[in-house]
Amino acid sequence: MLHHQFLAVREGSGNDSHHIYNNNGTLFLHFTAHPTALTKQRIRISLRTKSWSVARQRRDAVFRGLKCGLSLTEACRLALDDGGTSLKEAA
């Protein structure tokens, strides 16, 4: 069985904080992944910040990593540990 996973992100929705929500002061990234055509998985990741601007940068870094073919774990680690700096260079 072949598994094809792709990232479908709505851009230009007019909401610059799309996919980010506040949970008791800490901002989280929330989106739905479709690992197969018949399954879906809700992903929620703490962005480890209370700052909306930092949260948007980290969200963008996670999505950049996924677009570059990284696993979710790798993309999150890079986005949260170095602010996505290495992902900006790869893009």
Short mmCIF file of N, CA and C in Angstrom, two decimals:
data_model
loop_
_atom_site.label_atom_id
_atom_site.label_comp_id
_atom_site.label_asym_id
_atom_site.label_seq_id
_atom_site.Cartn_x
_atom_site.Cartn_y
_atom_site.Cartn_z
N MET A 1 0.84 -1.18 0.00
CA MET A 1 0.00 0.00 0.00
C MET A 1 0.89 1.25 0.00
N LEU A 2 0.60 2.16 -0.88
CA LEU A 2 1.36 3.41 -0.95
C LEU A 2 0.75 4.45 -0.03
N HIS A 3 1.61 5.18 0.63
CA HIS A 3 1.15 6.26 1.50
C HIS A 3 1.68 7.57 0.96
N HIS A 4 0.81 8.42 0.52
CA HIS A 4 1.17 9.74 0.02
C HIS A 4 0.58 10.78 0.95
N GLN A 5 1.45 11.51 1.60
CA GLN A 5 0.98 12.55 2.51
C GLN A 5 1.36 13.89 1.91
N PHE A 6 0.44 14.84 1.97
CA PHE A 6 0.74 16.16 1.44
C PHE A 6 0.20 17.21 2.38
N LEU A 7 0.78 18.38 2.29
CA LEU A 7 0.38 19.49 3.14
C LEU A 7 -0.51 20.42 2.34
N ALA A 8 -1.71 20.63 2.85
CA ALA A 8 -2.64 21.56 2.22
C ALA A 8 -2.92 22.67 3.22
N VAL A 9 -2.33 23.82 3.00
CA VAL A 9 -2.47 24.94 3.92
C VAL A 9 -3.14 26.08 3.18
N ARG A 10 -4.18 26.62 3.79
CA ARG A 10 -4.89 27.75 3.22
C ARG A 10 -4.07 29.01 3.47
N GLU A 11 -3.65 29.67 2.42
CA GLU A 11 -2.89 30.91 2.55
C GLU A 11 -3.74 32.08 2.09
N GLY A 12 -3.49 33.23 2.66
CA GLY A 12 -4.23 34.42 2.27
C GLY A 12 -5.66 34.41 2.75
N SER A 13 -5.90 33.73 3.89
CA SER A 13 -7.27 33.64 4.40
C SER A 13 -7.71 34.92 5.09
N GLY A 14 -6.80 35.88 5.26
CA GLY A 14 -7.15 37.12 5.94
C GLY A 14 -6.97 37.03 7.44
N ASN A 15 -6.67 35.86 7.95
CA ASN A 15 -6.44 35.66 9.38
C ASN A 15 -4.99 35.26 9.58
N ASP A 16 -4.16 36.21 10.00
CA ASP A 16 -2.73 35.91 10.11
C ASP A 16 -2.41 34.99 11.28
N SER A 17 -3.38 34.67 12.11
CA SER A 17 -3.17 33.75 13.23
C SER A 17 -3.91 32.43 13.02
N HIS A 18 -4.23 32.13 11.78
CA HIS A 18 -4.93 30.88 11.46
C HIS A 18 -4.09 29.70 11.95
N HIS A 19 -4.71 28.69 12.53
CA HIS A 19 -4.08 27.49 13.08
C HIS A 19 -3.47 27.71 14.46
N ILE A 20 -3.59 28.90 15.04
CA ILE A 20 -3.02 29.16 16.37
C ILE A 20 -4.16 29.44 17.34
N TYR A 21 -4.09 28.83 18.52
CA TYR A 21 -5.09 29.13 19.54
C TYR A 21 -4.43 29.25 20.91
N ASN A 22 -5.11 29.97 21.79
CA ASN A 22 -4.63 30.26 23.12
C ASN A 22 -5.24 29.27 24.10
N ASN A 23 -4.39 28.56 24.84
CA ASN A 23 -4.86 27.62 25.85
C ASN A 23 -4.24 28.02 27.19
N ASN A 24 -4.99 28.76 27.97
CA ASN A 24 -4.54 29.24 29.28
C ASN A 24 -3.24 30.04 29.20
N GLY A 25 -3.12 30.86 28.19
CA GLY A 25 -1.96 31.75 28.07
C GLY A 25 -0.84 31.22 27.20
N THR A 26 -0.82 29.92 26.92
CA THR A 26 0.19 29.35 26.04
C THR A 26 -0.43 29.14 24.66
N LEU A 27 0.30 29.51 23.62
CA LEU A 27 -0.23 29.40 22.26
C LEU A 27 0.12 28.04 21.66
N PHE A 28 -0.85 27.47 20.96
CA PHE A 28 -0.71 26.15 20.36
C PHE A 28 -0.97 26.22 18.86
N LEU A 29 -0.35 25.30 18.14
CA LEU A 29 -0.61 25.11 16.71
C LEU A 29 -1.60 23.96 16.59
N HIS A 30 -2.63 24.13 15.79
CA HIS A 30 -3.65 23.10 15.62
C HIS A 30 -3.98 22.96 14.14
N PHE A 31 -3.88 21.74 13.63
CA PHE A 31 -4.28 21.48 12.24
C PHE A 31 -4.63 20.01 12.10
N THR A 32 -5.21 19.65 10.98
CA THR A 32 -5.60 18.28 10.70
C THR A 32 -4.72 17.71 9.60
N ALA A 33 -4.15 16.54 9.86
CA ALA A 33 -3.33 15.84 8.86
C ALA A 33 -4.15 14.67 8.32
N HIS A 34 -3.93 14.36 7.06
CA HIS A 34 -4.59 13.23 6.40
C HIS A 34 -3.51 12.25 5.94
N PRO A 35 -3.06 11.34 6.83
CA PRO A 35 -1.99 10.41 6.46
C PRO A 35 -2.36 9.46 5.32
N THR A 36 -3.63 9.11 5.23
CA THR A 36 -4.11 8.31 4.10
C THR A 36 -5.42 8.94 3.63
N ALA A 37 -5.91 8.45 2.52
CA ALA A 37 -7.15 9.00 1.98
C ALA A 37 -8.35 8.73 2.89
N LEU A 38 -8.24 7.74 3.75
CA LEU A 38 -9.38 7.35 4.58
C LEU A 38 -9.24 7.74 6.05
N THR A 39 -8.12 8.31 6.42
CA THR A 39 -7.91 8.65 7.83
C THR A 39 -7.51 10.11 7.99
N LYS A 40 -7.77 10.62 9.19
CA LYS A 40 -7.31 11.96 9.51
C LYS A 40 -6.85 11.98 10.95
N GLN A 41 -6.01 12.93 11.26
CA GLN A 41 -5.43 13.02 12.58
C GLN A 41 -5.36 14.48 12.98
N ARG A 42 -5.89 14.81 14.13
CA ARG A 42 -5.78 16.18 14.63
C ARG A 42 -4.44 16.35 15.33
N ILE A 43 -3.73 17.38 14.94
CA ILE A 43 -2.40 17.66 15.50
C ILE A 43 -2.50 18.92 16.34
N ARG A 44 -2.03 18.84 17.57
CA ARG A 44 -1.96 20.00 18.45
C ARG A 44 -0.57 20.03 19.05
N ILE A 45 0.11 21.15 18.87
CA ILE A 45 1.50 21.29 19.32
C ILE A 45 1.65 22.58 20.09
N SER A 46 2.22 22.49 21.28
CA SER A 46 2.51 23.71 22.03
C SER A 46 3.63 24.47 21.32
N LEU A 47 3.41 25.75 21.11
CA LEU A 47 4.44 26.59 20.50
C LEU A 47 5.35 27.22 21.56
N ARG A 48 5.12 26.88 22.82
CA ARG A 48 5.96 27.28 23.95
C ARG A 48 6.17 28.78 24.05
N THR A 49 5.12 29.54 23.80
CA THR A 49 5.23 30.99 23.89
C THR A 49 3.88 31.60 24.23
N LYS A 50 3.91 32.81 24.72
CA LYS A 50 2.70 33.58 24.96
C LYS A 50 2.59 34.73 23.96
N SER A 51 3.62 34.89 23.14
CA SER A 51 3.68 35.98 22.17
C SER A 51 3.07 35.54 20.84
N TRP A 52 2.10 36.31 20.35
CA TRP A 52 1.46 35.97 19.08
C TRP A 52 2.42 36.07 17.91
N SER A 53 3.33 37.04 17.92
CA SER A 53 4.26 37.17 16.79
C SER A 53 5.25 36.00 16.76
N VAL A 54 5.72 35.57 17.92
CA VAL A 54 6.62 34.41 17.98
C VAL A 54 5.86 33.15 17.56
N ALA A 55 4.61 33.04 18.00
CA ALA A 55 3.80 31.88 17.63
C ALA A 55 3.62 31.80 16.11
N ARG A 56 3.36 32.93 15.47
CA ARG A 56 3.20 32.93 14.01
C ARG A 56 4.50 32.51 13.32
N GLN A 57 5.64 32.98 13.83
CA GLN A 57 6.94 32.59 13.24
C GLN A 57 7.16 31.09 13.39
N ARG A 58 6.86 30.55 14.56
CA ARG A 58 7.06 29.12 14.80
C ARG A 58 6.08 28.29 13.98
N ARG A 59 4.83 28.74 13.85
CA ARG A 59 3.86 28.03 13.01
C ARG A 59 4.36 27.96 11.57
N ASP A 60 4.83 29.10 11.06
CA ASP A 60 5.34 29.15 9.69
C ASP A 60 6.55 28.24 9.53
N ALA A 61 7.41 28.19 10.55
CA ALA A 61 8.60 27.33 10.48
C ALA A 61 8.20 25.85 10.46
N VAL A 62 7.20 25.47 11.25
CA VAL A 62 6.72 24.07 11.22
C VAL A 62 6.19 23.73 9.84
N PHE A 63 5.36 24.59 9.27
CA PHE A 63 4.81 24.32 7.94
C PHE A 63 5.90 24.30 6.87
N ARG A 64 6.90 25.18 6.99
CA ARG A 64 8.03 25.17 6.05
C ARG A 64 8.76 23.83 6.11
N GLY A 65 8.97 23.34 7.33
CA GLY A 65 9.64 22.05 7.49
C GLY A 65 8.86 20.91 6.87
N LEU A 66 7.54 20.93 7.05
CA LEU A 66 6.71 19.88 6.45
C LEU A 66 6.74 19.97 4.93
N LYS A 67 6.74 21.19 4.40
CA LYS A 67 6.81 21.36 2.94
C LYS A 67 8.13 20.87 2.39
N CYS A 68 9.20 20.96 3.21
CA CYS A 68 10.53 20.48 2.78
C CYS A 68 10.66 18.97 2.90
N GLY A 69 9.62 18.30 3.41
CA GLY A 69 9.65 16.85 3.50
C GLY A 69 10.08 16.30 4.85
N LEU A 70 10.24 17.16 5.85
CA LEU A 70 10.59 16.68 7.17
C LEU A 70 9.40 16.00 7.83
N SER A 71 9.67 15.12 8.77
CA SER A 71 8.59 14.54 9.55
C SER A 71 8.05 15.62 10.49
N LEU A 72 6.88 15.38 11.04
CA LEU A 72 6.30 16.35 11.97
C LEU A 72 7.22 16.56 13.17
N THR A 73 7.81 15.50 13.67
CA THR A 73 8.72 15.60 14.82
C THR A 73 9.93 16.45 14.48
N GLU A 74 10.54 16.21 13.32
CA GLU A 74 11.71 16.99 12.92
C GLU A 74 11.36 18.46 12.70
N ALA A 75 10.24 18.71 12.03
CA ALA A 75 9.83 20.09 11.75
C ALA A 75 9.57 20.85 13.04
N CYS A 76 8.92 20.20 14.00
CA CYS A 76 8.64 20.86 15.28
C CYS A 76 9.92 21.10 16.06
N ARG A 77 10.81 20.12 16.07
CA ARG A 77 12.07 20.29 16.80
C ARG A 77 12.86 21.47 16.25
N LEU A 78 12.98 21.56 14.95
CA LEU A 78 13.72 22.67 14.35
C LEU A 78 13.03 24.00 14.58
N ALA A 79 11.73 24.03 14.46
CA ALA A 79 10.98 25.28 14.63
C ALA A 79 11.05 25.79 16.06
N LEU A 80 11.00 24.87 17.02
CA LEU A 80 10.97 25.28 18.42
C LEU A 80 12.37 25.48 19.00
N ASP A 81 13.35 24.72 18.52
CA ASP A 81 14.70 24.82 19.09
C ASP A 81 15.50 26.00 18.54
N ASP A 82 15.44 26.20 17.21
CA ASP A 82 16.25 27.29 16.65
C ASP A 82 15.40 28.36 15.98
N GLY A 83 14.10 28.33 16.22
CA GLY A 83 13.21 29.35 15.66
C GLY A 83 13.00 29.18 14.17
N GLY A 84 13.38 28.03 13.63
CA GLY A 84 13.19 27.80 12.21
C GLY A 84 14.27 28.40 11.33
N THR A 85 15.38 28.87 11.94
CA THR A 85 16.45 29.50 11.17
C THR A 85 17.00 28.56 10.11
N SER A 86 17.26 27.31 10.47
CA SER A 86 17.81 26.37 9.48
C SER A 86 16.79 26.05 8.41
N LEU A 87 15.49 26.13 8.73
CA LEU A 87 14.46 25.89 7.72
C LEU A 87 14.38 27.04 6.73
N LYS A 88 14.65 28.26 7.17
CA LYS A 88 14.63 29.41 6.26
C LYS A 88 15.75 29.28 5.23
N GLU A 89 16.90 28.75 5.68
CA GLU A 89 18.02 28.58 4.78
C GLU A 89 17.76 27.48 3.75
N ALA A 90 17.00 26.46 4.15
CA ALA A 90 16.71 25.33 3.24
C ALA A 90 15.67 25.69 2.20
N ALA A 91 14.82 26.68 2.50
CA ALA A 91 13.72 27.02 1.59
C ALA A 91 14.18 27.80 0.39
#
